[in-house]
mmCIF file of C-alpha atoms (C1' of nucleotides) in Angstrom:
data_model
loop_
_atom_site.group_PDB
_atom_site.id
_atom_site.type_symbol
_atom_site.label_atom_id
_atom_site.label_comp_id
_atom_site.label_asym_id
_atom_site.label_seq_id
_atom_site.Cartn_x
_atom_site.Cartn_y
_atom_site.Cartn_z
ATOM 1 C CA MET A 1032 105.142 94.223 85.901
ATOM 2 C CA PRO A 1033 103.544 95.308 82.675
ATOM 3 C CA GLU A 1034 102.749 99.006 82.465
ATOM 4 C CA ALA A 1035 104.485 101.091 79.820
ATOM 5 C CA PRO A 1036 107.566 101.922 81.943
ATOM 6 C CA ALA A 1037 108.127 98.246 82.736
ATOM 7 C CA ILE A 1038 107.735 97.259 79.095
ATOM 8 C CA LEU A 1039 110.164 99.950 77.985
ATOM 9 C CA TYR A 1040 112.618 98.761 80.634
ATOM 10 C CA LEU A 1041 112.171 95.237 79.311
ATOM 11 C CA ARG A 1042 112.926 96.473 75.818
ATOM 12 C CA ASP A 1043 116.221 97.835 77.097
ATOM 13 C CA GLN A 1044 117.186 94.330 78.224
ATOM 14 C CA LEU A 1045 116.307 92.967 74.788
ATOM 15 C CA LEU A 1046 118.133 95.551 72.693
ATOM 16 C CA PRO A 1047 121.370 93.512 72.484
ATOM 17 C CA PHE A 1048 119.459 91.150 70.179
ATOM 18 C CA LYS A 1049 118.723 93.921 67.700
ATOM 19 C CA GLY A 1050 120.363 93.130 64.369
ATOM 20 C CA LYS A 1051 120.864 89.461 65.252
ATOM 21 C CA ILE A 1052 119.633 86.560 63.157
ATOM 22 C CA VAL A 1053 116.884 84.369 64.588
ATOM 23 C CA LYS A 1054 117.820 80.698 64.480
ATOM 24 C CA HIS A 1055 114.581 79.331 65.819
ATOM 25 C CA ALA A 1056 111.286 81.024 66.660
ATOM 26 C CA GLY A 1057 108.206 79.524 68.214
ATOM 27 C CA GLY A 1058 105.989 78.951 71.220
ATOM 28 C CA TYR A 1059 102.478 77.624 71.618
ATOM 29 C CA ASN A 1060 101.036 81.077 71.068
ATOM 30 C CA VAL A 1061 102.956 81.813 67.865
ATOM 31 C CA PRO A 1062 101.395 80.165 64.835
ATOM 32 C CA GLY A 1063 103.562 80.158 61.743
ATOM 33 C CA ALA A 1064 106.657 81.110 63.683
ATOM 34 C CA GLN A 1065 108.936 79.322 61.236
ATOM 35 C CA ARG A 1066 108.584 82.261 58.873
ATOM 36 C CA PHE A 1067 110.975 84.123 61.171
ATOM 37 C CA HIS A 1068 113.691 81.492 60.999
ATOM 38 C CA HIS A 1069 116.974 82.916 59.711
ATOM 39 C CA LYS A 1070 115.465 86.392 59.616
ATOM 40 C CA LYS A 1071 117.126 89.409 61.086
ATOM 41 C CA LEU A 1072 115.532 91.031 64.110
ATOM 42 C CA LEU A 1073 115.557 94.615 62.877
ATOM 43 C CA ASP A 1074 114.395 96.288 66.063
ATOM 44 C CA VAL A 1075 112.655 95.855 69.368
ATOM 45 C CA CYS A 1076 110.205 98.608 70.193
ATOM 46 C CA THR A 1077 107.121 99.274 72.241
ATOM 47 C CA TRP A 1078 103.730 100.887 71.973
ATOM 48 C CA GLY A 1079 102.484 101.349 75.480
ATOM 49 C CA LYS A 1080 102.258 97.840 76.895
ATOM 50 C CA HIS A 1081 102.891 96.179 73.532
ATOM 51 C CA LEU A 1082 106.345 94.718 73.021
ATOM 52 C CA LEU A 1083 107.216 94.636 69.333
ATOM 53 C CA PHE A 1084 109.790 92.484 67.573
ATOM 54 C CA VAL A 1085 110.233 94.062 64.172
ATOM 55 C CA PHE A 1086 111.173 92.064 61.085
ATOM 56 C CA LYS A 1087 111.266 93.125 57.465
ATOM 57 C CA ASP A 1088 107.761 92.055 56.490
ATOM 58 C CA ALA A 1089 106.031 91.595 59.814
ATOM 59 C CA THR A 1090 106.176 92.353 63.512
ATOM 60 C CA ILE A 1091 105.632 89.992 66.405
ATOM 61 C CA LYS A 1092 103.481 91.693 69.017
ATOM 62 C CA VAL A 1093 103.852 90.358 72.543
ATOM 63 C CA HIS A 1094 101.547 91.392 75.367
ATOM 64 C CA LEU A 1095 102.240 90.377 78.958
ATOM 65 C CA MET A 1096 98.666 90.834 80.109
ATOM 66 C CA LEU A 1097 98.512 90.488 83.905
ATOM 67 C CA PHE A 1098 100.847 87.572 84.558
ATOM 68 C CA GLY A 1099 103.170 87.352 81.605
ATOM 69 C CA ARG A 1100 106.919 87.513 81.741
ATOM 70 C CA VAL A 1101 109.694 87.751 79.194
ATOM 71 C CA VAL A 1102 113.163 86.663 80.202
ATOM 72 C CA VAL A 1103 116.591 86.555 78.594
ATOM 73 C CA ASN A 1104 118.722 83.393 78.670
ATOM 74 C CA ASP A 1105 116.529 81.820 81.289
ATOM 75 C CA ARG A 1106 113.968 79.033 81.040
ATOM 76 C CA SER A 1107 111.188 77.754 83.240
ATOM 77 C CA ASN A 1108 109.950 74.186 83.301
ATOM 78 C CA VAL A 1109 106.716 75.074 81.530
ATOM 79 C CA ASN A 1110 106.128 75.468 77.820
ATOM 80 C CA ARG A 1111 107.058 78.773 76.319
ATOM 81 C CA ALA A 1112 104.257 80.819 74.832
ATOM 82 C CA PHE A 1113 106.817 82.646 72.741
ATOM 83 C CA PHE A 1114 110.521 82.395 72.062
ATOM 84 C CA LEU A 1115 113.275 83.644 69.814
ATOM 85 C CA GLU A 1116 116.543 81.714 69.809
ATOM 86 C CA PHE A 1117 119.724 83.185 68.432
ATOM 87 C CA ALA A 1118 123.189 81.773 67.826
ATOM 88 C CA SER A 1119 124.021 83.186 71.191
ATOM 89 C CA GLY A 1120 121.239 83.644 73.702
ATOM 90 C CA GLU A 1121 117.465 83.439 73.673
ATOM 91 C CA ILE A 1122 114.346 85.374 74.589
ATOM 92 C CA ASN A 1123 111.563 83.431 76.301
ATOM 93 C CA GLY A 1124 107.995 84.513 76.991
ATOM 94 C CA TYR A 1125 105.621 82.846 79.421
ATOM 95 C CA LEU A 1126 101.887 83.506 79.705
ATOM 96 C CA VAL A 1127 102.134 86.127 77.029
ATOM 97 C CA LYS A 1128 99.653 86.823 74.289
ATOM 98 C CA VAL A 1129 101.116 86.991 70.811
ATOM 99 C CA ALA A 1130 99.947 88.304 67.469
ATOM 100 C CA ILE A 1131 101.635 88.783 64.114
ATOM 101 C CA LEU A 1132 101.232 92.208 62.521
ATOM 102 C CA GLU A 1133 101.804 92.254 58.796
ATOM 103 C CA GLY A 1134 103.832 95.032 57.274
ATOM 104 C CA LYS A 1135 105.493 97.835 59.139
ATOM 105 C CA PRO A 1136 104.538 98.669 62.718
ATOM 106 C CA GLU A 1137 103.951 102.267 61.642
ATOM 107 C CA ALA A 1138 100.906 100.994 59.741
ATOM 108 C CA HIS A 1139 99.407 99.714 62.998
ATOM 109 C CA TYR A 1140 100.306 102.253 65.610
ATOM 110 C CA ASP A 1141 100.109 105.941 66.380
ATOM 111 C CA TRP A 1142 102.733 106.868 68.944
ATOM 112 C CA ARG A 1143 101.315 110.309 69.706
ATOM 113 C CA THR A 1144 99.317 108.714 72.520
ATOM 114 C CA ASP A 1145 102.184 106.620 73.921
ATOM 115 C CA ILE A 1146 102.958 108.132 77.315
ATOM 116 C CA LEU A 1147 106.675 107.347 77.074
ATOM 117 C CA HIS A 1148 107.296 108.067 73.403
ATOM 118 C CA HIS A 1149 109.201 111.106 72.198
ATOM 119 C CA THR A 1150 106.406 111.942 69.763
ATOM 120 C CA PHE A 1151 103.806 111.998 72.542
ATOM 121 C CA SER A 1152 101.409 114.859 71.878
ATOM 122 C CA ALA A 1153 99.654 116.342 74.881
ATOM 123 C CA SER A 1154 97.319 118.338 72.641
ATOM 124 C CA TYR A 1155 96.324 115.248 70.673
ATOM 125 C CA VAL A 1156 95.623 113.322 73.860
ATOM 126 C CA MET A 1157 93.594 116.257 75.169
ATOM 127 C CA GLU A 1158 91.580 116.146 71.975
ATOM 128 C CA LYS A 1159 90.917 112.417 72.318
ATOM 129 C CA MET A 1160 89.997 112.792 75.971
ATOM 130 C CA MET A 1161 87.509 115.565 75.224
ATOM 131 C CA GLU A 1162 85.862 113.300 72.667
ATOM 132 C CA ARG A 1163 84.825 111.175 75.666
ATOM 133 C CA PRO A 1164 83.026 113.689 77.887
ATOM 134 C CA SER A 1165 80.871 111.145 79.702
ATOM 135 C CA MET A 1166 83.731 108.921 80.805
ATOM 136 C CA MET A 1167 85.128 109.018 84.307
ATOM 137 C CA LEU A 1168 88.757 110.066 84.571
ATOM 138 C CA ALA A 1169 89.541 106.666 86.085
ATOM 139 C CA ASP A 1170 88.240 104.960 82.954
ATOM 140 C CA VAL A 1171 89.582 107.293 80.296
ATOM 141 C CA LEU A 1172 93.068 106.975 81.782
ATOM 142 C CA MET A 1173 93.002 103.238 81.200
ATOM 143 C CA ASP A 1174 91.690 103.604 77.664
ATOM 144 C CA GLN A 1175 94.725 102.497 75.687
ATOM 145 C CA SER A 1176 93.665 104.480 72.627
ATOM 146 C CA VAL A 1177 93.832 107.683 74.655
ATOM 147 C CA PHE A 1178 96.556 107.109 77.258
ATOM 148 C CA THR A 1179 98.602 104.325 75.708
ATOM 149 C CA GLY A 1180 100.555 102.491 78.368
ATOM 150 C CA VAL A 1181 98.771 103.640 81.508
ATOM 151 C CA GLY A 1182 97.986 100.884 83.995
ATOM 152 C CA ASN A 1183 96.428 100.858 87.415
ATOM 153 C CA LYS A 1184 99.504 102.118 89.225
ATOM 154 C CA ILE A 1185 100.122 105.101 86.947
ATOM 155 C CA ARG A 1186 96.413 105.891 86.940
ATOM 156 C CA ASN A 1187 96.205 106.093 90.720
ATOM 157 C CA GLU A 1188 99.419 108.037 91.128
ATOM 158 C CA ALA A 1189 98.780 110.511 88.311
ATOM 159 C CA LEU A 1190 95.289 111.342 89.569
ATOM 160 C CA TYR A 1191 96.738 112.028 92.978
ATOM 161 C CA ALA A 1192 99.538 114.145 91.536
ATOM 162 C CA ALA A 1193 97.018 116.182 89.555
ATOM 163 C CA GLY A 1194 94.720 116.545 92.566
ATOM 164 C CA LEU A 1195 91.766 115.089 90.699
ATOM 165 C CA HIS A 1196 89.180 112.658 92.044
ATOM 166 C CA PRO A 1197 88.977 109.490 89.912
ATOM 167 C CA PHE A 1198 85.186 109.696 89.656
ATOM 168 C CA ASN A 1199 85.179 113.052 87.882
ATOM 169 C CA LEU A 1200 83.583 113.036 84.468
ATOM 170 C CA VAL A 1201 85.823 114.417 81.748
ATOM 171 C CA SER A 1202 83.193 117.038 80.899
ATOM 172 C CA ALA A 1203 83.083 118.305 84.494
ATOM 173 C CA VAL A 1204 86.766 119.095 84.825
ATOM 174 C CA PRO A 1205 88.169 122.464 83.694
ATOM 175 C CA GLU A 1206 90.387 122.122 80.658
ATOM 176 C CA ARG A 1207 93.326 123.561 82.529
ATOM 177 C CA LYS A 1208 93.107 120.769 85.081
ATOM 178 C CA LEU A 1209 92.848 118.134 82.388
ATOM 179 C CA LYS A 1210 96.072 119.466 80.969
ATOM 180 C CA HIS A 1211 97.646 119.067 84.390
ATOM 181 C CA LEU A 1212 96.468 115.485 84.422
ATOM 182 C CA VAL A 1213 98.058 114.749 81.051
ATOM 183 C CA ALA A 1214 101.313 116.240 82.302
ATOM 184 C CA ALA A 1215 101.062 114.246 85.534
ATOM 185 C CA VAL A 1216 100.646 111.007 83.601
ATOM 186 C CA ARG A 1217 103.792 111.653 81.636
ATOM 187 C CA LYS A 1218 105.745 112.707 84.681
ATOM 188 C CA THR A 1219 104.616 109.694 86.693
ATOM 189 C CA ALA A 1220 105.467 107.282 83.893
ATOM 190 C CA ALA A 1221 108.866 108.874 83.353
ATOM 191 C CA ALA A 1222 109.660 108.618 87.055
ATOM 192 C CA PHE A 1223 108.672 104.928 87.113
ATOM 193 C CA TYR A 1224 110.921 104.265 84.149
ATOM 194 C CA LYS A 1225 113.804 106.166 85.662
ATOM 195 C CA ASP A 1226 113.520 104.164 88.882
ATOM 196 C CA LEU A 1227 113.441 100.906 86.964
ATOM 197 C CA SER A 1228 116.463 101.858 84.898
ATOM 198 C CA ARG A 1229 118.454 102.803 87.946
ATOM 199 C CA THR A 1230 117.433 100.129 90.424
ATOM 200 C CA GLY A 1231 115.493 97.470 88.529
ATOM 201 C CA VAL A 1232 112.438 98.033 90.695
ATOM 202 C CA HIS A 1233 109.788 100.623 91.234
ATOM 203 C CA ASN A 1234 107.962 100.638 94.534
ATOM 204 C CA LYS A 1235 107.510 104.265 95.480
ATOM 205 C CA PHE A 1236 103.855 105.257 95.634
ATOM 206 C CA SER A 1237 101.861 108.093 97.112
ATOM 207 C CA VAL A 1238 98.437 106.450 97.183
ATOM 208 C CA TYR A 1239 98.575 103.107 95.402
ATOM 209 C CA LYS A 1240 98.084 100.427 98.065
ATOM 210 C CA LYS A 1241 98.676 103.049 100.742
ATOM 211 C CA GLU A 1242 96.739 104.013 103.842
ATOM 212 C CA TYR A 1243 97.969 107.593 104.018
ATOM 213 C CA THR A 1244 99.251 110.104 101.486
ATOM 214 C CA PRO A 1245 102.730 111.636 101.863
ATOM 215 C CA THR A 1246 101.083 114.674 103.422
ATOM 216 C CA GLY A 1247 99.262 112.549 105.951
ATOM 217 C CA SER A 1248 95.653 112.488 104.795
ATOM 218 C CA ALA A 1249 93.777 109.205 104.637
ATOM 219 C CA VAL A 1250 93.694 107.175 101.452
ATOM 220 C CA THR A 1251 90.352 105.781 100.363
ATOM 221 C CA GLN A 1252 90.193 102.461 98.592
ATOM 222 C CA LYS A 1253 87.266 101.702 96.323
ATOM 223 C CA LYS A 1254 86.306 99.277 93.624
ATOM 224 C CA LEU A 1255 85.441 100.951 90.367
ATOM 225 C CA PRO A 1256 81.885 100.520 89.135
ATOM 226 C CA LYS A 1257 83.208 99.422 85.750
ATOM 227 C CA GLY A 1258 85.619 96.529 85.773
ATOM 228 C CA GLY A 1259 85.760 96.327 89.532
ATOM 229 C CA ARG A 1260 89.421 97.179 89.841
ATOM 230 C CA LYS A 1261 90.744 98.902 92.903
ATOM 231 C CA ILE A 1262 91.393 102.597 92.943
ATOM 232 C CA TYR A 1263 93.201 104.488 95.690
ATOM 233 C CA PHE A 1264 92.748 108.187 96.274
ATOM 234 C CA SER A 1265 92.492 110.935 98.844
ATOM 235 C CA GLU A 1266 89.012 112.386 99.335
ATOM 236 C CA HIS A 1267 90.668 115.355 100.930
ATOM 237 C CA GLU A 1268 93.331 116.168 98.350
ATOM 238 C CA GLN A 1269 91.618 115.168 95.103
ATOM 239 C CA GLU A 1270 88.960 117.504 93.845
ATOM 240 C CA LEU A 1271 85.563 116.271 92.693
ATOM 241 C CA PHE A 1272 83.664 118.686 90.459
ATOM 242 C "C1'" DG B 779 93.729 77.402 101.648
ATOM 243 C "C1'" DT B 780 92.322 82.144 100.226
ATOM 244 C "C1'" DG B 781 92.474 86.201 97.914
ATOM 245 C "C1'" DA B 782 94.507 89.593 95.242
ATOM 246 C "C1'" DA B 783 97.534 91.315 91.555
ATOM 247 C "C1'" DT B 784 100.902 96.009 86.909
ATOM 248 C "C1'" DG B 785 95.243 93.421 81.524
ATOM 249 C "C1'" DT B 786 92.393 92.516 77.717
ATOM 250 C "C1'" DT B 787 88.616 90.714 75.090
ATOM 251 C "C1'" DA B 788 85.038 87.316 73.825
ATOM 252 C "C1'" DA B 789 80.539 86.476 75.062
ATOM 253 C "C1'" DC B 790 76.337 87.862 76.604
ATOM 254 C "C1'" DA B 791 72.154 90.703 77.998
ATOM 255 C "C1'" DG B 792 69.149 94.236 77.147
ATOM 256 C "C1'" DC C 422 72.742 96.944 65.824
ATOM 257 C "C1'" DC C 423 74.692 99.290 69.582
ATOM 258 C "C1'" DT C 424 76.163 99.579 74.554
ATOM 259 C "C1'" DG C 425 77.454 98.173 78.676
ATOM 260 C "C1'" DT C 426 78.444 94.342 81.861
ATOM 261 C "C1'" DT C 427 80.319 89.779 83.017
ATOM 262 C "C1'" DA C 428 83.284 85.933 82.470
ATOM 263 C "C1'" DA C 429 87.277 83.992 81.201
ATOM 264 C "C1'" DC C 430 92.095 83.350 80.890
ATOM 265 C "C1'" DA C 431 96.489 82.099 83.201
ATOM 266 C "C1'" DT C 432 100.232 82.364 87.720
ATOM 267 C "C1'" DT C 433 102.500 83.881 91.681
ATOM 268 C "C1'" DC C 434 102.828 85.751 96.026
ATOM 269 C "C1'" DA C 435 101.402 87.198 100.701
#
DNA sequence: GTGAATGTTAACAG
DNA sequence: CCTGTTAACATTCA
């Protein structure tokens, strides 16, 4: 489930542990985890798809990649890649990638590009996008340093919402339309998050894995030249410059 | 049994 | 050395 809205939703489930003391930390992907024993979990935050467990001197960064999952008070029969145990309750991560960031998270991250953060800056993202004129929209959207937190679902849906063909080069698209795209990304992500918060699932799509758009035109499915991931779009409703 | 899936990065080729 | 492509990783579900 790991695009930014899903990670933020996950953070919401973990917030009750904020301020609690870690009794035992570990997992096969967390070297030196004992340094977090008896330390207070100061905060749980996110940067796009990164899930961050903040301690005084360091932050544990957890990434779910494609298959990872993080669960509360629930264990599978396989070894945990990551865990935090508290006096009451525990957080368990499976198939997650973990790294320790020294110091404060602010030293590692710029939230102006995070599509769900309150300091998101559309003008800054525009600037970063324009620095990549030869990239296709499909690729620049997945560039985590430009659109932090966008995954394949948001990419497909936002391009459709903005009426832009995924194969457009950044340089070919009028600035006004690029601004629409930035707004569409934020709107799409916010809607995903809202759905998750309300119902625990998000499964409403216009083009992603669809055969027809809501307005009835055919959806084309192609593999991207770079990376080979699937992209869904409407030839008819998404403009190619 | 097969294939595909919400992702990233090390390794490699040119 | 830089740039772009491929492989690898690991699991679950249809």
